[in-house]
Coordinates of C-alpha atoms and ligand atoms in Angstrom, one line a residue:
M1 CA 40.8 -11.0 4.2
T2 CA 43.0 -9.8 1.4
Q3 CA 42.4 -12.4 -1.3
T4 CA 39.4 -12.3 -3.7
P5 CA 36.6 -14.3 -2.0
T6 CA 35.6 -17.7 -3.5
R7 CA 32.5 -19.9 -3.1
S8 CA 34.4 -22.1 -0.7
D9 CA 34.6 -19.1 1.7
F10 CA 30.9 -19.4 2.0
D11 CA 31.2 -22.8 3.6
Q12 CA 34.1 -21.7 5.7
Y13 CA 32.7 -18.4 7.1
M14 CA 28.9 -18.4 6.8
V15 CA 26.2 -20.1 8.9
P16 CA 25.1 -23.0 6.6
N17 CA 21.4 -21.9 6.2
Y18 CA 21.7 -21.3 2.5
A19 CA 23.1 -23.3 -0.4
P20 CA 24.1 -20.6 -3.0
Q21 CA 25.0 -21.5 -6.6
K22 CA 28.7 -21.7 -7.4
T23 CA 29.0 -18.5 -9.4
I24 CA 29.5 -15.1 -7.6
P25 CA 28.1 -12.2 -9.5
V26 CA 30.1 -9.0 -8.9
R27 CA 28.2 -6.4 -11.0
G28 CA 24.9 -5.8 -12.7
E29 CA 23.3 -3.5 -15.2
G30 CA 19.6 -3.7 -16.1
S31 CA 18.7 -7.4 -16.5
R32 CA 22.3 -8.6 -17.0
L33 CA 24.9 -9.7 -14.4
W34 CA 28.6 -10.4 -14.6
D35 CA 30.5 -12.8 -12.4
Q36 CA 34.1 -12.8 -11.1
S37 CA 35.5 -14.1 -14.4
D38 CA 33.4 -11.5 -16.3
R39 CA 30.9 -14.1 -17.6
E40 CA 27.6 -12.5 -18.4
Y41 CA 24.2 -13.8 -17.3
I42 CA 20.6 -12.8 -18.0
D43 CA 18.7 -12.3 -14.8
F44 CA 15.1 -13.8 -14.7
A45 CA 15.4 -14.2 -10.9
G46 CA 15.4 -10.5 -10.0
G47 CA 16.8 -11.2 -6.5
I48 CA 13.5 -13.1 -5.8
A49 CA 11.1 -10.4 -7.1
V50 CA 13.1 -7.6 -5.5
N51 CA 15.1 -5.9 -8.3
S52 CA 12.0 -4.5 -9.8
L53 CA 13.9 -2.1 -12.0
G54 CA 16.8 -4.4 -12.7
H55 CA 20.3 -3.7 -11.4
C56 CA 21.6 -0.2 -10.8
H57 CA 18.7 1.6 -12.5
P58 CA 19.7 5.3 -12.7
V59 CA 16.5 6.4 -11.0
L60 CA 17.4 4.3 -7.9
V61 CA 21.1 5.0 -8.0
N62 CA 20.4 8.8 -8.2
A63 CA 17.9 8.6 -5.3
L64 CA 20.4 6.7 -3.2
K65 CA 23.3 9.0 -4.0
D66 CA 21.4 12.2 -3.4
Q67 CA 20.1 11.0 0.0
A68 CA 23.6 9.6 0.9
D69 CA 25.0 13.1 0.8
K70 CA 22.2 14.5 3.0
L71 CA 21.1 12.2 5.8
W72 CA 21.2 8.4 6.4
H73 CA 19.5 7.6 9.7
L74 CA 17.9 9.2 12.7
A75 CA 15.8 6.4 14.3
N76 CA 12.3 7.2 15.3
V77 CA 13.1 9.8 18.0
Y78 CA 12.8 12.1 15.0
T79 CA 11.0 11.7 11.8
N80 CA 12.5 12.5 8.4
E81 CA 11.4 13.9 5.0
P82 CA 11.9 10.8 2.8
A83 CA 9.9 8.6 5.2
L84 CA 7.1 11.1 5.3
K85 CA 7.1 11.4 1.5
L86 CA 7.1 7.6 1.1
A87 CA 4.2 7.2 3.5
G88 CA 2.3 10.0 1.9
T89 CA 2.8 8.6 -1.6
L90 CA 1.6 5.1 -0.5
V91 CA -1.5 6.6 1.1
E92 CA -2.3 8.7 -2.0
R93 CA -2.0 5.7 -4.3
T94 CA -3.7 2.9 -2.3
F95 CA -6.7 2.2 0.0
A96 CA -4.5 3.0 3.0
D97 CA -4.7 6.0 5.4
K98 CA -1.7 5.1 7.6
V99 CA 1.7 3.4 7.0
Y100 CA 4.2 1.7 9.3
L101 CA 7.7 1.4 7.8
C102 CA 10.2 -1.3 8.5
S103 CA 13.1 -3.1 6.8
S104 CA 11.8 -6.5 5.4
G105 CA 8.7 -8.5 4.5
G106 CA 8.9 -10.6 7.6
E107 CA 8.9 -7.5 9.7
A108 CA 6.0 -6.0 7.9
N109 CA 4.0 -9.2 8.4
E110 CA 5.0 -9.4 12.1
A111 CA 3.7 -5.8 12.5
A112 CA 0.5 -6.8 10.6
L113 CA -0.2 -9.8 12.8
K114 CA 0.6 -7.9 16.0
L115 CA -1.7 -5.0 14.9
A116 CA -4.5 -7.4 14.1
R117 CA -4.2 -9.1 17.5
R118 CA -4.0 -5.8 19.3
F119 CA -6.9 -4.3 17.4
A120 CA -9.1 -7.3 18.2
H121 CA -8.0 -7.3 21.8
D122 CA -8.7 -3.6 22.3
T123 CA -11.9 -3.5 20.3
H124 CA -13.6 -6.8 21.2
G125 CA -11.7 -8.4 24.1
E126 CA -9.1 -11.2 24.7
H127 CA -11.1 -14.1 23.3
K128 CA -10.8 -12.7 19.7
D129 CA -7.3 -14.0 18.9
K130 CA -7.6 -16.6 16.1
I131 CA -5.6 -16.0 13.0
I132 CA -6.5 -18.0 9.9
S133 CA -4.0 -18.5 7.1
F134 CA -3.4 -21.1 4.4
R135 CA -1.4 -24.2 3.7
Q136 CA 1.7 -23.7 1.6
S137 CA 1.6 -20.0 2.3
F138 CA 4.7 -18.0 3.1
H139 CA 4.9 -15.0 5.3
G140 CA 8.5 -14.6 6.4
R141 CA 10.9 -16.2 8.8
T142 CA 10.3 -14.6 12.2
F143 CA 8.8 -17.1 14.7
F144 CA 5.3 -15.6 14.5
T145 CA 5.4 -15.4 10.7
V146 CA 6.7 -19.0 10.1
S147 CA 4.0 -20.2 12.5
V148 CA 1.3 -18.4 10.5
G149 CA 2.9 -19.5 7.3
G150 CA 1.6 -22.8 5.9
Q151 CA 4.9 -24.8 5.6
P152 CA 5.4 -26.6 8.9
K153 CA 9.0 -27.5 8.1
Y154 CA 9.9 -23.8 8.7
S155 CA 8.5 -23.7 12.3
Q156 CA 9.3 -27.2 13.5
G157 CA 12.3 -27.8 15.8
F158 CA 12.3 -24.4 17.4
G159 CA 10.2 -25.2 20.5
P160 CA 6.6 -24.2 21.3
V161 CA 5.0 -22.3 18.5
P162 CA 2.6 -19.3 19.2
G163 CA -1.0 -20.4 19.6
G164 CA -4.3 -19.3 18.1
I165 CA -3.2 -20.0 14.5
L166 CA -5.4 -22.1 12.1
H167 CA -4.6 -23.2 8.5
A168 CA -7.2 -23.6 5.8
E169 CA -6.9 -24.7 2.1
Y170 CA -6.0 -22.0 -0.4
N171 CA -8.7 -21.2 -2.9
D172 CA -11.2 -23.3 -0.9
L173 CA -13.7 -21.0 0.9
D174 CA -15.5 -23.9 2.5
S175 CA -12.3 -24.8 4.4
V176 CA -12.3 -21.3 5.8
R177 CA -16.0 -21.4 6.7
E178 CA -15.2 -24.4 8.9
L179 CA -12.6 -22.4 10.9
V180 CA -14.0 -18.9 11.0
G181 CA -16.0 -17.6 13.9
D182 CA -16.5 -14.7 16.3
D183 CA -13.1 -15.5 17.8
T184 CA -11.4 -14.9 14.5
C185 CA -9.3 -11.7 14.6
A186 CA -7.7 -11.9 11.1
I187 CA -7.4 -13.8 7.9
M188 CA -3.9 -13.5 6.3
V189 CA -3.5 -14.4 2.6
E190 CA -1.2 -13.9 -0.4
P191 CA -3.3 -12.7 -3.4
M192 CA -1.0 -15.1 -5.3
Q193 CA 1.0 -17.6 -3.4
G194 CA 4.6 -17.1 -4.3
E195 CA 6.9 -19.5 -2.4
G196 CA 3.9 -22.0 -2.4
G197 CA 4.2 -22.5 -6.2
I198 CA 2.9 -19.3 -8.0
L199 CA -0.8 -19.9 -7.4
P200 CA -3.1 -17.0 -8.2
A201 CA -6.2 -16.7 -6.0
D202 CA -9.6 -17.1 -7.6
P203 CA -11.3 -13.8 -7.6
A204 CA -14.4 -15.3 -5.8
F205 CA -12.1 -16.7 -3.1
L206 CA -10.7 -13.3 -2.2
Q207 CA -14.1 -11.8 -2.4
G208 CA -15.5 -14.5 -0.2
L209 CA -12.7 -13.9 2.4
R210 CA -13.6 -10.2 2.4
E211 CA -17.3 -11.2 3.1
L212 CA -16.4 -13.7 5.9
C213 CA -14.2 -11.0 7.5
D214 CA -17.0 -8.5 7.4
E215 CA -19.5 -11.0 8.8
H216 CA -17.2 -11.9 11.7
D217 CA -15.6 -8.5 12.4
A218 CA -12.2 -9.9 11.5
L219 CA -9.5 -8.0 9.6
L220 CA -8.4 -9.1 6.1
V221 CA -4.6 -9.0 5.7
F222 CA -3.1 -9.2 2.2
D223 CA 0.6 -10.2 2.2
E224 CA 1.7 -8.5 -1.0
V225 CA 5.4 -8.7 -0.2
Q226 CA 6.0 -10.7 -3.4
T227 CA 3.0 -9.5 -5.5
G228 CA 3.3 -5.8 -4.7
V229 CA 4.8 -2.7 -6.4
G230 CA 4.0 -3.5 -10.0
R231 CA 4.8 -7.2 -10.1
T232 CA 1.3 -8.2 -11.3
G233 CA 0.8 -5.2 -13.6
S234 CA -1.0 -3.0 -11.0
L235 CA 0.7 -1.1 -8.1
Y236 CA -0.7 -3.9 -5.8
A237 CA -2.5 -7.1 -6.8
Y238 CA -5.6 -6.2 -4.7
M239 CA -6.3 -3.6 -7.4
E240 CA -6.4 -6.3 -10.1
Y241 CA -8.9 -8.2 -7.9
G242 CA -11.0 -5.3 -6.7
V243 CA -11.0 -6.6 -3.2
T244 CA -9.7 -4.3 -0.5
P245 CA -7.9 -5.5 2.6
D246 CA -7.8 -3.8 6.0
I247 CA -4.0 -4.4 6.2
L248 CA -1.5 -4.8 3.4
T249 CA 2.2 -5.7 3.7
S250 CA 4.8 -4.7 1.1
A251 CA 8.6 -5.2 0.8
K252 CA 10.7 -6.9 -1.9
A253 CA 10.1 -4.8 -5.0
L254 CA 9.3 -1.8 -2.8
G255 CA 13.0 -0.9 -2.4
G256 CA 14.2 -2.3 -5.8
G257 CA 17.1 -3.9 -3.9
F258 CA 17.4 -1.7 -0.9
P259 CA 16.0 -3.4 2.3
V260 CA 12.7 -1.8 3.2
G261 CA 9.2 -2.9 4.2
A262 CA 5.8 -1.3 4.8
M263 CA 2.6 -2.1 6.5
L264 CA -0.5 -0.2 5.2
T265 CA -3.7 0.1 7.0
T266 CA -6.8 2.3 7.7
D267 CA -7.7 5.0 10.1
R268 CA -10.1 2.6 11.8
V269 CA -7.4 0.0 12.6
A270 CA -4.2 2.1 13.0
P271 CA -4.9 3.6 16.4
A272 CA -4.5 0.1 18.0
M273 CA -0.8 0.6 17.3
G274 CA -0.5 3.4 19.8
I275 CA 2.7 5.0 21.1
G276 CA 5.1 2.4 22.4
T277 CA 3.2 -0.7 21.2
H278 CA 5.6 -1.6 18.4
G279 CA 8.7 -0.3 16.7
S280 CA 12.0 -0.8 14.8
T281 CA 15.2 1.1 14.9
Y282 CA 15.6 1.1 11.1
G283 CA 11.9 1.6 10.3
G284 CA 11.6 4.7 8.1
N285 CA 15.4 4.9 7.6
A286 CA 16.0 7.9 5.4
L287 CA 18.2 6.1 2.8
A288 CA 15.7 3.2 2.4
S289 CA 12.7 5.6 2.2
A290 CA 14.4 7.7 -0.4
V291 CA 15.1 4.7 -2.6
A292 CA 11.6 3.2 -2.1
L293 CA 9.9 6.5 -2.9
A294 CA 11.8 6.7 -6.2
A295 CA 10.9 3.1 -7.0
V296 CA 7.2 3.6 -6.3
E297 CA 7.0 6.8 -8.3
H298 CA 8.8 5.3 -11.2
I299 CA 6.9 2.0 -11.3
D300 CA 3.4 3.3 -10.7
T301 CA 3.1 4.8 -14.1
A302 CA 1.1 3.7 -17.2
E303 CA 4.3 3.1 -19.0
V304 CA 5.9 0.7 -16.6
L305 CA 2.7 -1.1 -15.5
G306 CA 1.5 -1.5 -19.1
G307 CA 4.9 -2.9 -20.0
V308 CA 4.5 -5.6 -17.4
K309 CA 1.4 -7.0 -19.1
Q310 CA 3.2 -7.0 -22.5
R311 CA 6.2 -8.8 -21.0
H312 CA 4.0 -11.3 -19.3
D313 CA 2.7 -12.4 -22.7
L314 CA 6.2 -12.6 -24.1
F315 CA 7.4 -14.9 -21.2
R316 CA 4.3 -17.1 -21.7
E317 CA 4.9 -17.4 -25.4
H318 CA 8.5 -18.3 -25.0
L319 CA 7.8 -20.9 -22.3
E320 CA 5.0 -22.4 -24.3
A321 CA 7.4 -22.7 -27.3
I322 CA 10.0 -24.4 -25.1
N323 CA 7.3 -26.8 -23.8
R324 CA 6.2 -27.7 -27.4
Q325 CA 9.7 -28.7 -28.0
H326 CA 10.5 -30.5 -24.8
G327 CA 7.2 -31.3 -23.0
V328 CA 8.6 -30.6 -19.5
F329 CA 5.8 -28.4 -18.2
K330 CA 2.3 -29.3 -17.1
E331 CA 1.1 -25.7 -16.7
I332 CA 2.4 -22.2 -17.1
R333 CA 0.7 -19.7 -14.8
G334 CA 1.1 -16.5 -12.8
M335 CA 0.3 -12.8 -13.2
G336 CA 2.4 -10.0 -14.6
L337 CA 6.1 -10.8 -14.1
L338 CA 5.7 -13.4 -11.5
I339 CA 5.5 -16.6 -13.6
G340 CA 5.6 -20.2 -12.7
A341 CA 6.0 -23.3 -14.9
E342 CA 4.9 -26.4 -13.2
M343 CA 6.9 -29.5 -14.1
S344 CA 5.1 -32.3 -15.9
D345 CA 4.6 -35.7 -14.2
E346 CA 7.7 -37.1 -15.8
Y347 CA 9.8 -34.4 -14.2
Q348 CA 8.0 -34.2 -10.8
G349 CA 10.1 -32.7 -8.1
R350 CA 13.0 -31.8 -10.4
A351 CA 12.6 -28.0 -11.0
K352 CA 15.7 -27.4 -9.0
E353 CA 17.9 -29.4 -11.4
I354 CA 17.2 -26.7 -14.1
L355 CA 18.9 -23.9 -12.1
P356 CA 22.6 -24.9 -12.3
L357 CA 22.2 -26.0 -15.9
A358 CA 20.6 -22.6 -16.6
I359 CA 23.5 -20.8 -15.0
E360 CA 25.9 -22.8 -17.1
E361 CA 24.0 -21.6 -20.1
G362 CA 24.0 -18.0 -18.8
V363 CA 20.5 -17.4 -17.4
M364 CA 19.4 -17.1 -13.8
A365 CA 16.0 -18.4 -12.7
L366 CA 14.3 -19.5 -9.4
I367 CA 12.1 -22.3 -8.2
A368 CA 8.9 -22.1 -6.1
G369 CA 8.8 -25.4 -4.3
P370 CA 10.2 -28.7 -5.8
N371 CA 7.8 -28.6 -8.8
V372 CA 7.7 -25.1 -10.2
L373 CA 10.3 -23.2 -12.2
R374 CA 9.8 -19.5 -11.2
M375 CA 10.6 -16.2 -13.0
A376 CA 10.5 -12.8 -11.3
P377 CA 12.5 -10.6 -13.6
S378 CA 12.9 -6.8 -13.7
L379 CA 9.6 -5.1 -14.6
V380 CA 11.5 -3.2 -17.3
I381 CA 13.5 -6.1 -18.8
P382 CA 14.2 -5.4 -22.5
E383 CA 12.5 -7.6 -25.1
A384 CA 15.9 -8.6 -26.4
D385 CA 17.0 -9.9 -23.0
I386 CA 13.8 -11.9 -22.7
A387 CA 14.5 -13.5 -26.1
E388 CA 18.2 -14.2 -25.3
G389 CA 17.4 -15.5 -21.8
M390 CA 14.8 -17.8 -23.2
A391 CA 17.2 -19.2 -25.8
R392 CA 19.6 -20.0 -23.0
L393 CA 16.9 -21.5 -20.8
E394 CA 15.8 -23.7 -23.8
R395 CA 19.4 -25.0 -24.0
A396 CA 19.4 -25.8 -20.3
I397 CA 16.1 -27.6 -20.5
A398 CA 17.3 -29.5 -23.6
R399 CA 20.2 -30.8 -21.4
L400 CA 17.8 -31.8 -18.7
V401 CA 15.8 -33.8 -21.2
A402 CA 18.9 -35.3 -22.9
A403 CA 20.2 -36.5 -19.5
Q404 CA 17.0 -38.5 -18.9
Ligands
PLP1 C1 9.6 -13.0 0.7 C2 8.3 -13.0 1.4 C3 8.2 -12.7 2.7 C4 9.3 -12.4 3.6 O1 10.0 -11.3 3.3 P1 11.5 -11.1 3.9 O2 11.9 -9.7 3.4 O3 12.4 -12.2 3.4 O4 11.4 -11.1 5.4 C5 6.9 -12.6 3.2 N1 5.8 -12.9 2.5 C6 5.9 -13.2 1.2 C7 4.6 -13.4 0.4 C8 7.1 -13.3 0.6 O5 7.2 -13.6 -0.7

């Protein structure tokens, strides 16, 4: 290929599992992006809660460049310094005693589910294999994780799904009580459902899950792939809730844009993942680990985390002002810089229509299901970019309303 790629090359060369917007960004800096014709955009999408420090943050660029000159990859026949530093840092800063490194959220959850099953198998016996998760939840796209996820459309049409998986209602402890028993090996839950529509858990719900797990000797697994690494204003959302899981998964913001994932667990549970039980060629890759270490160390500071809470308030104020003008939202919710605006009855199912209009106005956003406009910007997005992005979003929404 010698010519500059165009959007139609996507349809020609790529498997058609995505439907990307027309514009092709070519460079980014902070919370701004530029496309092939040098048009500028404000980024409220953040690569779906991944670009935690915006685009090309110097801390991450330096970590990547430094490591690029030293060592990229060994595979797990050897260990390496960046992986050990990342694991040690995560242990120091969380409930965890042990870390398994991998390259994505789906992989971290796959490891968590396999560990939970294996722990129950080794500790209690074969009967203890039931996994409880929640309707509308999202845990990744591997076959095990789509089956545990609560959106059947992602697991249908691929043949027999793995067994032993039960789905309860999110934020409804009674629906869990109906399913839980001595054959339950784990309950997997997002402290705030992301893809499912930006729904924070009630504190009593997570606390209740903790108690049910303790009663039935089951493991509590928090999927913090979307909520983790500063997104909610704490290093992990479990810290906001004061409810500690047995296993926690992290990815997305962990690498700030470099593919990396991690599964965190305790000294009690980790031994079930003994030598040879599980693995990944790229897990603990030196480049990925060096970038993730820099991201965690930079984000887990009072300055960055405190700024997340301030910015949350700004996003909310702007969205409420837009809503006073146009009345398109029913509810604005979320924690930290994971924010959802649910469409009002009049605009049911039409969140998606805002995205191309917003791009035309120069701002990028996301949806979470058909009804929720979602924002997951950089945790350090400047106030001026928030104001400008919101002015652009207001114009996009005015056009949606005018086209009624
Ligand atoms: C994005 C996401 C995943 C999947 O992560 P990938 O890196 O796409 O595999 C899993 N769980 C949650 C909560 C997510 O938001």
